[in-house]
Amino acid sequence: MNKSDAERMYGMLEHIGYTQTDEPKEADMLIINTCSIRQLSEDKAYSQIGVWGKIKKSKPDLKIVFAGCVAQQGGKNILKRAPYVDLVLGTQRLYELPNLVKRIETGERVVSIEEKPFEESEIQINRVKGVNAWIPIMEGCNNFCTYCIVPYTRGRERSRKPELILAEVKKALSEGFKEITLLGQNVDSYGKGVNETQNGFEISEGKEFGKDLQGNTINLAWLLRQINAIEGKFRIRFVTNYPTDITDEVIDTVIELDKVCEYFHIPMQSGDDYILKKMNRRYDYATYKKICDHIRSRVKDVTITSDFIAGFPGETEEQFENTLKAMTELELDYSNTASYSPREKTVAAKWVDLYVPEDVKTDRLARLNEHNRACCLASNKKYLGREMEVLIENFEVRKNGDKVITGRTRNNKIVHIPCNRDLRGKFINVRITNARTWYLNGELV
Ligand code: SAH
Ligand code: SF4
C-alpha cells in the first residue's frame, strides 16, 4: 500500500513540475512515506527525518514532507518534535498533496490529517516502468483486531470507484505492465465501503455501490471479471483476504478466469483459539482450516500464504505451539512473521500485565521462522520436475559473469533461470530443476 501511495505522490508531483532524484542532498523537497504497523518502522521514520533536518540546516529552502500512517497518528505533534518538517500529510489526504505543496512553497507549515478522504481526481499515475502494477481498490479497515493500528491510521473501509480502477488498469497495461495486483486491507470488502463521496453519494456506514447496468452486484468477483475481460495477455492478483470474508464467487473467478492467478494471502495470525478470540479475529482454527481446505480442494496448485504474530499478550508456550502446529498441518506455502509490537490506541497494548517478555518473543519468532522455512521448502519441493509458466521480472548479470532471469509463476513462486537474454515482461515456460527455501531453480523449455 505504501509503495502504491508513493507512486501516486510521484504521479501528482510530476504534474506540478517536480522530477524524481535519488540523491537527497540535491532535492528541493524530501518526502518520507511512513508505516506504523510496528514500532520499529515508526522509529526508523523519525530517525530518517532527523538526518534530513541536518541537511536542511545548510539548505533552508529545502521542504520536508512527513506522510503516511505515522503522520496520521502524530499530527501536529510532529511539527513540534521535528521543527524542520513543513508538511504533515495524513493517509486520507493523499490527493490533496499538490495543493498543499503549493502552500508550503510559500513558507507555510501545514498539517493535514483530517479523517475525511480528499476527493480523488482523475490523476494520471506516472508509474516507474516495470512488470507489476499495484492498484488500490479499497482502503481502511472496520475490523479492529486488538493488536492492529490500521483502523486508526487508515480510517474506515471505503472503495474506489470502479471506473477509476478500470481506467488505471488499462493505462498500466497500455504502458506494458503485465501483472495487476489489486490492493486493499481487506479486498473482500470491495464495494461495501463507507465513503462514497467520490461517487457523489453521501457517507453512510456499510453503504454499497449497488449494481452495475446489468444488475450484477459490484464486489470483488465482479471487479475481477471486468478486469479479466480486458484484452491482452496479463495476470491479475489480489491481496489481502480476510479468512471468513472469502466468497465462493471469488474462488470461482480464480478457477474460471484465465488471468486471475492461483494465489491467496490469508493471514491467520495465530493457530490458537483463545488467542484468536483475544485478537478479535472472527474465526477459530477449525474454521480457518475449513476455508483453507476448501480452497485447496477447488483450486489446483493454489498457493496459500499467511501472517503470524509471535508473543501476543498472554500467549503461553502451549498456545504458541498451536501456531507452529497449524503452520505445518495446513502446509502453508509461506508466512510473514513478526513478534508482537504494542501500538498506541489499540486494545491489546493496554494489557501491559500480560506482555510476553522480550527474550521469549525473540525466541518464539526464531522458532516461527524456522517452521516457516521448513514449510516453504516442503511447498517448493512439490514443484520439482514440473513445467510452469513464469513471468520474468528481473535480469541480472552476476559478479561471476552468470546471467540469470528471475520471475514468478502464476501461484507466486519465485524462479531463477540461467538465460543470456533480458526477457523482462515475457511469459516463458520453465522446467523446475531444484527447490530451495525461498525460490526455485528452473531451465527454459
Ligand atoms: N488486513 C490484514 C493485515 C494487515 S496488517 C489482515 O487482517 O490480515 C499486516 C500484518 O501485520 C498483519 O497480518 C499482522 O500479522 C501484522 N501486524 C499488525 N499489527 C501488528 C502488531 N501490533 N505487532 C506485530 N505484527 C502486527
Ligand atoms: Fe484490519 Fe485486523 Fe487486518 Fe489490522 S489485522 S488491517 S485490524 S483486519
mmCIF file of N, CA and C and ligand atoms in Angstrom, residues 141 143-145 147-148 150-151 185-186 242 269 281, ligand 2:
data_model
loop_
_atom_site.group_PDB
_atom_site.id
_atom_site.type_symbol
_atom_site.label_atom_id
_atom_site.label_comp_id
_atom_site.label_asym_id
_atom_site.label_seq_id
_atom_site.Cartn_x
_atom_site.Cartn_y
_atom_site.Cartn_z
ATOM 1 N N CYS A 141 -10.086 -0.034 7.274
ATOM 2 C CA CYS A 141 -10.487 -1.300 7.868
ATOM 3 C C CYS A 141 -11.492 -1.060 8.986
ATOM 4 N N ASN A 143 -12.305 -3.728 11.074
ATOM 5 C CA ASN A 143 -12.253 -4.935 11.899
ATOM 6 C C ASN A 143 -11.744 -4.758 13.316
ATOM 7 N N PHE A 144 -10.878 -3.799 13.528
ATOM 8 C CA PHE A 144 -10.353 -3.543 14.872
ATOM 9 C C PHE A 144 -9.836 -4.797 15.569
ATOM 10 N N CYS A 145 -8.919 -5.497 14.936
ATOM 11 C CA CYS A 145 -8.195 -6.560 15.637
ATOM 12 C C CYS A 145 -7.453 -5.860 16.776
ATOM 13 N N TYR A 147 -4.656 -5.915 18.204
ATOM 14 C CA TYR A 147 -3.236 -5.552 18.148
ATOM 15 C C TYR A 147 -2.953 -4.486 17.100
ATOM 16 N N CYS A 148 -3.926 -4.170 16.245
ATOM 17 C CA CYS A 148 -3.614 -3.515 14.973
ATOM 18 C C CYS A 148 -3.971 -2.035 14.931
ATOM 19 N N VAL A 150 -4.048 -0.252 12.071
ATOM 20 C CA VAL A 150 -4.560 0.160 10.757
ATOM 21 C C VAL A 150 -5.913 0.901 10.815
ATOM 22 N N PRO A 151 -6.893 0.406 11.581
ATOM 23 C CA PRO A 151 -8.179 1.134 11.606
ATOM 24 C C PRO A 151 -8.032 2.573 12.114
ATOM 25 N N GLN A 185 -6.689 -3.461 2.384
ATOM 26 C CA GLN A 185 -6.507 -4.110 3.691
ATOM 27 C C GLN A 185 -7.388 -5.356 3.774
ATOM 28 N N ASN A 186 -8.580 -5.269 3.185
ATOM 29 C CA ASN A 186 -9.496 -6.425 3.100
ATOM 30 C C ASN A 186 -10.176 -6.353 1.734
ATOM 31 N N TYR A 242 -9.521 -11.455 4.079
ATOM 32 C CA TYR A 242 -9.848 -11.790 5.472
ATOM 33 C C TYR A 242 -10.485 -13.182 5.429
ATOM 34 N N GLN A 269 -2.735 -15.228 11.780
ATOM 35 C CA GLN A 269 -2.258 -14.516 12.988
ATOM 36 C C GLN A 269 -1.889 -15.434 14.146
ATOM 37 N N ARG A 281 -10.213 -11.731 16.190
ATOM 38 C CA ARG A 281 -10.359 -12.293 14.842
ATOM 39 C C ARG A 281 -11.668 -13.083 14.859
HETATM 40 FE FE1 SF4 B 2 -7.888 -4.673 9.901
HETATM 41 FE FE2 SF4 B 2 -7.286 -6.670 11.556
HETATM 42 FE FE3 SF4 B 2 -6.168 -6.550 9.151
HETATM 43 FE FE4 SF4 B 2 -5.497 -4.790 11.037
HETATM 44 S S1 SF4 B 2 -5.100 -7.006 11.046
HETATM 45 S S2 SF4 B 2 -5.923 -4.333 8.904
HETATM 46 S S3 SF4 B 2 -7.479 -4.501 12.070
HETATM 47 S S4 SF4 B 2 -8.330 -6.855 9.607
#
